[in-house]
Structure formats: structure tokens, C-alpha cells
XYZ file of C-alpha atoms in Angstrom:
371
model
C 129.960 61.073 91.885
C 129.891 62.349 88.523
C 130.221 66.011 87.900
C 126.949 67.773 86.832
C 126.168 71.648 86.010
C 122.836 73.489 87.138
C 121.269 77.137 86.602
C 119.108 76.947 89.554
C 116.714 79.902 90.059
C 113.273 80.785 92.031
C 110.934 83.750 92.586
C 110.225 85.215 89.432
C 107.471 86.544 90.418
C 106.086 86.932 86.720
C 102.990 89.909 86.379
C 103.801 91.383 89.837
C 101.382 93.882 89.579
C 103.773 97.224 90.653
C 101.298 99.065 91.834
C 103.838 101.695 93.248
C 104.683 103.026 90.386
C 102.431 104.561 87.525
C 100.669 102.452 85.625
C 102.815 103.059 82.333
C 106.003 102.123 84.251
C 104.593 99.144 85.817
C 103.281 97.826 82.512
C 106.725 98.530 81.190
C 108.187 96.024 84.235
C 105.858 93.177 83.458
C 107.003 93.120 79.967
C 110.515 93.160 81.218
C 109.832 90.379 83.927
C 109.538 88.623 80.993
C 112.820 89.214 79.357
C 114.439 87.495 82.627
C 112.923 83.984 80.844
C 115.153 84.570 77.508
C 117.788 85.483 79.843
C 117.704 82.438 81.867
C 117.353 80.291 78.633
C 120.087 82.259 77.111
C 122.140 81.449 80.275
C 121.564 77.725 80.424
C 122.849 77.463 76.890
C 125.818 79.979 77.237
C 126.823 77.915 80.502
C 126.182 74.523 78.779
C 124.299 73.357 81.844
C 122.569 69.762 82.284
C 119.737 70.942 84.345
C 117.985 74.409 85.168
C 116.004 73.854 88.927
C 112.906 76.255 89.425
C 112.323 76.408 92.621
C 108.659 78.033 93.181
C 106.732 81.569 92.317
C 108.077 81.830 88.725
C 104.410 83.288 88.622
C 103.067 85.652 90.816
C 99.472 84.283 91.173
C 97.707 81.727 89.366
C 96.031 84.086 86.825
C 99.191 85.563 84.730
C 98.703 87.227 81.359
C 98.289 85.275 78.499
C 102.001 86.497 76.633
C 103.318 85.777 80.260
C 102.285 81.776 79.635
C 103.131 82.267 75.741
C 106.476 83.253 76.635
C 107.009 81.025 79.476
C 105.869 77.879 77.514
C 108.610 79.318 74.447
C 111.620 80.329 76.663
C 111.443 77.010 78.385
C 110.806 75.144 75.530
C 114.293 76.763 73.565
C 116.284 75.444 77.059
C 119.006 73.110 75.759
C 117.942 70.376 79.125
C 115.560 69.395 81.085
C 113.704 71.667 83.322
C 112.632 71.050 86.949
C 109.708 73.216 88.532
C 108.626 72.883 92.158
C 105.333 75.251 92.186
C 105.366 77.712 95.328
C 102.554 79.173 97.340
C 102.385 81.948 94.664
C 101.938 79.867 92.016
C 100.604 76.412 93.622
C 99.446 73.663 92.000
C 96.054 72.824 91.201
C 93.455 71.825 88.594
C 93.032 75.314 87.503
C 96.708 76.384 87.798
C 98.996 78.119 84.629
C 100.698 74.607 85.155
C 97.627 72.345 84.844
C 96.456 74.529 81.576
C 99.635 75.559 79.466
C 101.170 72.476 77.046
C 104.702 72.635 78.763
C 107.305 71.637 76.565
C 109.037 67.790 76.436
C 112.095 68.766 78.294
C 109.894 70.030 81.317
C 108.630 68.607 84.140
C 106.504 70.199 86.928
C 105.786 68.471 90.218
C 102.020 68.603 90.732
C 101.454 67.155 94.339
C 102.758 67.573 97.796
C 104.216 64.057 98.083
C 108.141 63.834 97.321
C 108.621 62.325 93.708
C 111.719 60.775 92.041
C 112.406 61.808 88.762
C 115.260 59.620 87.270
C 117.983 60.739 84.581
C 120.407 57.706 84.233
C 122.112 60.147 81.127
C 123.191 62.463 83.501
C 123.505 59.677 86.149
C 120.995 61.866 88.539
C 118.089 61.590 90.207
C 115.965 64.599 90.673
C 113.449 64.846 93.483
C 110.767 67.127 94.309
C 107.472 68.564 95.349
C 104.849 70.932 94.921
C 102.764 73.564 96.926
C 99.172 72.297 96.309
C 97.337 75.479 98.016
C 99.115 79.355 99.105
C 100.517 77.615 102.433
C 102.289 74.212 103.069
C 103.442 71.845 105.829
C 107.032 70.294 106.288
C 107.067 68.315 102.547
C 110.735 67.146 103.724
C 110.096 65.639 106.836
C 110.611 62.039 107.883
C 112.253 61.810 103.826
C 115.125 59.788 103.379
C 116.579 59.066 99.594
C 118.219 56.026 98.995
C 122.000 56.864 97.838
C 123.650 54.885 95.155
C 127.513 54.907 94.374
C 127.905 57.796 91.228
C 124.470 58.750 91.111
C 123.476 62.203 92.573
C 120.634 63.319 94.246
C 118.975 66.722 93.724
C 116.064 68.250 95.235
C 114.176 71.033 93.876
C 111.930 72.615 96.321
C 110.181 75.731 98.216
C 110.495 76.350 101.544
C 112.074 78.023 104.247
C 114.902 77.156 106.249
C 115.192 77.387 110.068
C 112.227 78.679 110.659
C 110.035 76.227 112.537
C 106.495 77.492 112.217
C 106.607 79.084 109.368
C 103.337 78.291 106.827
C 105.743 77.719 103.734
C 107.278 74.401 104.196
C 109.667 74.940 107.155
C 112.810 72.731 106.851
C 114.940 72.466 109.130
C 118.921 71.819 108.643
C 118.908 68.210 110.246
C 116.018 67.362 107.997
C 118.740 68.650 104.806
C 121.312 66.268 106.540
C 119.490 63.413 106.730
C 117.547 64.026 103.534
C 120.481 61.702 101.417
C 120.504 64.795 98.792
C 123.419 66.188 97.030
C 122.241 69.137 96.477
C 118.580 71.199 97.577
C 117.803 74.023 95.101
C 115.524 75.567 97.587
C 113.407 78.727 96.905
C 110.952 81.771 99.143
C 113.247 83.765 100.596
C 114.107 86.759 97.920
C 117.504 87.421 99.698
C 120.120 85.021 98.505
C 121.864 82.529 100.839
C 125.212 81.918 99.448
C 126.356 78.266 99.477
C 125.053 76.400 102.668
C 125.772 72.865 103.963
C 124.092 70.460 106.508
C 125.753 67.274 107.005
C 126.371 65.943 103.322
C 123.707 68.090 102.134
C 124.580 71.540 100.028
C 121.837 73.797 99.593
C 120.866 77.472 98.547
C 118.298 79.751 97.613
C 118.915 81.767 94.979
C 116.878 84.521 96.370
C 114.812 86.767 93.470
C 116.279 87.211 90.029
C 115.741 90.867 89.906
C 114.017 93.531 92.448
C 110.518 94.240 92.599
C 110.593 96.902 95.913
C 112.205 98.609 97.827
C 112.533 95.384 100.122
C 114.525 93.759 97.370
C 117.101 96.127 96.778
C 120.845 95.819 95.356
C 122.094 93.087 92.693
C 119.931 90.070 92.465
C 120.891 86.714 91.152
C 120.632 83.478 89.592
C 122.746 80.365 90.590
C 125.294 78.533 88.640
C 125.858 75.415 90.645
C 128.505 72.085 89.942
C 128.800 69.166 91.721
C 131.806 66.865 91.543
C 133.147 64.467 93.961
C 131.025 65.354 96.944
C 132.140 69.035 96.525
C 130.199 72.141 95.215
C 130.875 75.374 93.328
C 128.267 77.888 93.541
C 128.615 80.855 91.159
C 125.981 83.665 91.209
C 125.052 85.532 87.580
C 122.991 88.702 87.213
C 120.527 88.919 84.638
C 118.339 92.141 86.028
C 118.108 94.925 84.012
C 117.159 97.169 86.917
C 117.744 97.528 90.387
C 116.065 99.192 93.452
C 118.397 101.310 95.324
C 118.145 103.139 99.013
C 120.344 106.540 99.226
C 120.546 109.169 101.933
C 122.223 112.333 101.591
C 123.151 114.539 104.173
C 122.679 118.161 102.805
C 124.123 119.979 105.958
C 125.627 123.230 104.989
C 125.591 122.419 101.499
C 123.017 123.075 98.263
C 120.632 119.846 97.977
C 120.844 119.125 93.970
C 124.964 119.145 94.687
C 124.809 116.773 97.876
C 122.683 114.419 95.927
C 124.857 114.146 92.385
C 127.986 114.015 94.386
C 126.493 110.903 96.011
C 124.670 109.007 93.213
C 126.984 106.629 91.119
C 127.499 106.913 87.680
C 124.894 105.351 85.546
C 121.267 105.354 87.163
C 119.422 105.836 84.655
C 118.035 101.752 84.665
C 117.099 102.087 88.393
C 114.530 102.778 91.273
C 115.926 104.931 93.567
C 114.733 106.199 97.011
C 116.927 108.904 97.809
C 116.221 110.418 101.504
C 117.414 113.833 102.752
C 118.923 114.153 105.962
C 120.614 116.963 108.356
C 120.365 120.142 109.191
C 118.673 123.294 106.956
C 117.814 126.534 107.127
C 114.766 126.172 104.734
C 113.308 122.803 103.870
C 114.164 121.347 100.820
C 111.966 122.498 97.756
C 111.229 118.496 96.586
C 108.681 119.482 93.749
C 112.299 121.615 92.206
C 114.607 118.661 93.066
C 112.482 116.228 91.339
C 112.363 118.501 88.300
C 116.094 118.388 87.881
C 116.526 114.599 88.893
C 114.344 112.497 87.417
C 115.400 112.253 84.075
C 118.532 110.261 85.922
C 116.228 107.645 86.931
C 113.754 104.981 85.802
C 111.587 106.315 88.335
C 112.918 108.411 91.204
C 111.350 108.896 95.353
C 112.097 112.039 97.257
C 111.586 112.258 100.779
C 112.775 114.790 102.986
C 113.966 114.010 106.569
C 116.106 116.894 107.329
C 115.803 119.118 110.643
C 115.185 122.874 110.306
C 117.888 124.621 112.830
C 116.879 125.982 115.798
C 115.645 129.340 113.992
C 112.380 127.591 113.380
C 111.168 129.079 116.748
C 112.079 132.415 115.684
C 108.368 133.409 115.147
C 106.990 131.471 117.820
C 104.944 133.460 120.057
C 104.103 135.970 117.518
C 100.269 137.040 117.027
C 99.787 135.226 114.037
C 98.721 131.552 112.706
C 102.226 130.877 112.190
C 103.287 132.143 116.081
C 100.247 130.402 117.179
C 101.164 126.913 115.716
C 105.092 127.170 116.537
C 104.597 128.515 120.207
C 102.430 125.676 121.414
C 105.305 123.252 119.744
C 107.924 124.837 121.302
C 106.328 124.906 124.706
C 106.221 121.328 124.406
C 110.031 121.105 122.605
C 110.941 122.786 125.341
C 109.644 120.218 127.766
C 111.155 117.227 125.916
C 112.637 114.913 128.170
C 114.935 113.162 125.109
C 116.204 113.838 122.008
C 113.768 111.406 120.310
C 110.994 113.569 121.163
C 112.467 116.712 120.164
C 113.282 115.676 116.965
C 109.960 114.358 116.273
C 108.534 118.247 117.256
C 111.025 119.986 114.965
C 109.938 117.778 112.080
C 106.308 118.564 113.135
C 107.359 122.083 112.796
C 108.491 121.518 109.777
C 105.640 119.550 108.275
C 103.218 122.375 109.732
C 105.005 125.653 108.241
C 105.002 123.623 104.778
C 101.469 123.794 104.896
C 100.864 127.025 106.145
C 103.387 127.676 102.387
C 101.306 125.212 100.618
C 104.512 122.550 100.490
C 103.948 119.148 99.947
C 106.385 116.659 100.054
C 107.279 114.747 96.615
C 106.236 110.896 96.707
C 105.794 109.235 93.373
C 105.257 106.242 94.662
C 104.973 104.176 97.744
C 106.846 101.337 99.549
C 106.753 98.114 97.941
């Protein structure tokens, strides 16, 4: 087998519509979903690869923006080799598809049915198979497929699914159908973790996983692959090219000032990121979010507060009293006291908590939801 370089990347996820975060910001992260495209391009000429593999959802739906085709169309079209895309169940193939409409550049091919197809490249002594999602769910595209193999060619597959899970509605494959497939290599694509490099049988295969974070179920560094093939053996190299990241923090502010606990944890440059941070432990008072944010945000692209922190024991002190307040915190702590675990009573002290921040017109601090 010859040797042979590829970027291979997947899930995009171009015009994800952000609707956590304010509409400025979002628009803001659609432009810059865009960037990622003159990254990758930029990448496959830095790296002097022979193929880029796009493994599904480079789109988000089937109606993007028109400067999100524009672009797409140009950045592909200034890639220095030819271009693979297997369409996923975001951005399936059909007669109205972005695929079906935009005039894709020479050195691109997309695969526009559900049957396996053989692209040949007898420059690059390679043979490039693959398949598209025709409708938002798929069956098994790889099963019962066998490639012929031929002495120094190499087979490639370019592909979404999901691996190793058996009914799943997005093209399950399974590992013995990879074995017995007669590919090289599978540049698979749908889940937006990364694998790392895998093998069945003769078979190496990855996903990628999603080039840069869209929620906060997508958080840490995100990659692209760098992948060579020589001699049966493969090198797998992953590259950023995010610009931001979504990160999860918690911060235990036990016997300490809030705004401290929380700088002494962050790292040193945020200012490009999502963050969630989450306060936790034991206080006297609860944290005053609305006065935390104030003094934070300007360290973050866009910043989350939420406040999970106990109130010691002295938030009985006025239960029992002849007021709203004694009212509210004795019929709590009648049934605090009663608590047969710990789960429960920690669930009544942050009721407690919750309850005398709206009896002081509190509210907790939540720019924007879960993604």
C-alpha cells in the first residue's frame, strides 16, 4: 500500500441556531461557524493532504443561510484536493437539499444516495467509497458490503453512522461489519465526542467527533483528524481549529469569599469561552449571583452562574417565629427533621434556600440555558 494523507472531519453543524445565548452572541457564532471552513481549507493546504473526508452534518438543517452556502461552495473550492462528503441526517440528501442546489466546485464530490458508491483515484492509487443519508434517519448502509481489495490500492470509506449501537436510527455499524468491509480506512461521523484511532480486523476507523463546541454537552477541546496510511499501518493526529470552547467549573466557596474561590479556580485566558461555573458548599448567606456576574463577565464570551451551595444549619434559626419567614422555615424543618437520608435533607435546605431568596426578592442569575 501506498502512503496517503487525509484531513478527515464531520459535524459542523453550520447555522446551529444557539438559541441559549442572546441573539447578538449567537449571530456572532454562526458567523464564526463559518471561519472553521477557511480553517479546514487552510489546514488541508498547510498539511499538504491528498484528500479531506466529510463525514455528515457539515450543515445543520437543510435550509442554511445563503453566506453559509457562499462560503461553503468558496472554502471548498480553494482546497488544494479532492473533497469527499457523505451527507448526514442533518443535512440529508435530497432534491431540495444545499447539496442538490449549490454549484459545488470540480474537486468535490458528494454522495447523493443510500447505495455504497466507488469513487476511483488511480493518482493517488485509492479508491474512495461512500454513501449518503437520503431522509433525517437511516438503516445499516454497510451491511452485507464487501470491497474488492487490490495489491497497492487503498480503500477508504467516508460515512455517517454510529458504531456499536445496534438499533440506533443513524446507520448502526457494527465492528464485524468494519472488519469485513475490505476498507483501509472508515472516516466515520455522528457522534460529537471523538473516538481516537479504532481498529476492527484490518479495518481502522474514527470519528472525529465535532470541530468545535456548540453546548454545554460538547465541552473541552474539539478536533479535526489528520490521518496517514502506509503499509497497512495508521497515524492519527488530532488538530484544533475552534476558536472557543464550552467549559463546566465548580467552585467550592466554603469558608471563603465567592469572587476569590472562583478567580483562584478559572485558568488564565477565558475570555474566548462559555463557561458554566457552579457554586458549591457550605454559606452563611447565599451567594449574591446578580453582584458576581457584574464582576465576572467581562472574563468571558458569555458566562452561567448557578448557585448550589447549602446554607449552614443557622437557616432554622427563625423557624417557628410568628412571621412569613417562621411560617415557611418551620413547616421545612419539621419535615428536615424527619428526613430519613441525607438526599432528602439536602434537597429541604436548598428549598430553604430558594424560599428565603424570594421572600428577599433574589433570583438566581441564568443567562442562558442548557444546550
Amino acid at each position: 500500500m501506498s502512503g496517503i494523507k487525509i484531513l478527515h472531519a464531520a459535524d459542523l453543524h453550520l447555522d446551529s441556531p444557539f438559541e441559549a445565548l442572546p441573539s447578538g452572541k449567537a449571530a456572532i457564532r454562526r458567523k464564526e461557524q463559518r471561519e472553521l471552513l477557511e480553517a479546514l481549507a487552510k489546514l488541508a493546504a498547510t498539511e499538504h493532504v491528498d484528500l479531506v473526508l466529510l463525514s455528515g452534518d457539515l450543515l445543520d438543517s437543510g435550509t442554511p443561510y445563503y453566506e453559509t452556502g457562499e462560503e461553503l461552495v468558496r472554502a471548498l473550492r480553494s482546497i488544494p484536493a479532492a473533497v469527499f462528503i457523505a451527507p448526514g441526517n442533518h443535512d440529508f440528501y435530497d432534491a431540495r437539499s444545499p447539496y442538490a442546489r449549490l454549484q459545488m466546485p470540480e474537486n468535490v464530490h458528494v454522495f447523493t444516495d443510500s447505495a455504497i458508491r466507488c469513487f476511483a483515484l488511480p493518482s493517488l492509487k485509492a479508491r474512495v467509497y461512500g454513501a449518503a443519508f437520503t431522509e433525517n434517519r437511516s438503516g445499516p448502509l454497510l451491511r452485507g458490503f464487501r470491497a474488492e481489495r487490490t495489491e497497492g490500492v487503498v480503500n477508504l470509506l467516508c460515512m455517517h453512522g454510529e458504531v456499536g449501537a445496534r438499533e440506533s436510527a443513524y446507520n448502526p455499524i457494527s465492528e464485524e461489519e468494519l472488519a469485513q468491509s475490505g476498507m483501509d480506512y472508515a472516516a466515520l461521523g455522528h457522534i460529537h465526542k471523538a473516538s481516537g484511532l479504532k481498529q476492527a480486523g484490518k479495518t481502522w476507523y474514527s470519528w472525529p467527533g465535532c470541530p468545535e463546541g456548540r453546548g454545554f454537552d460538547e465541552t473541552g477541546e474539539k478536533y479535526v483528524n489528520l490521518v496517514e496510511l502506509e503499509n497497512g499501518q495508521c497515524r492519527l493526529r488530532q488538530v484544533s481549529i475552534a476558536l472557543r470552547r464550552y467549559e463546566l467549573l465548580q467552585v467550592d466557596v466554603t469558608g471563603t469569599d465567592p469572587l476569590l474561590a472562583i478567580h483562584s479556580s478559572l485558568p488564565d485566558d477565558t475570555v474566548c469561552d462559555v463557561y458554566r461555573v457552579t457554586l458549591t458548599g457550605e454559606t452563611e448567606t447565599a451567594p449574591d449571583l446578580q453582584k458576581l456576574y457584574g464582576n465576572l463577565s467581562e472574563l468571558f464570551f458569555e458566562l452561567q452562574l448557578r448557585d448550589e451551595t447549602r446554607l449552614r444549619r443557622s437557616v432554622w434559626d427563625c423557624a417557628g417565629e410568628d412571621t412569613l419567614r417562621g411560617l415557611f422555615l418551620g413547616r421545612l424543618k419539621a419535615r428536615f427533621d424527619a428526613a430519613e437520608t441525607e438526599e432528602e435533607r439536602v434537597k429541604l435546605e436548598q428549598a430553604a434556600r430558594w424560599g428565603l431568596a424570594a421572600l428577599d426578592n433574589g433570583e438566581e442569575v441564568v443567562r442562558h440555558e442548557d444546550q
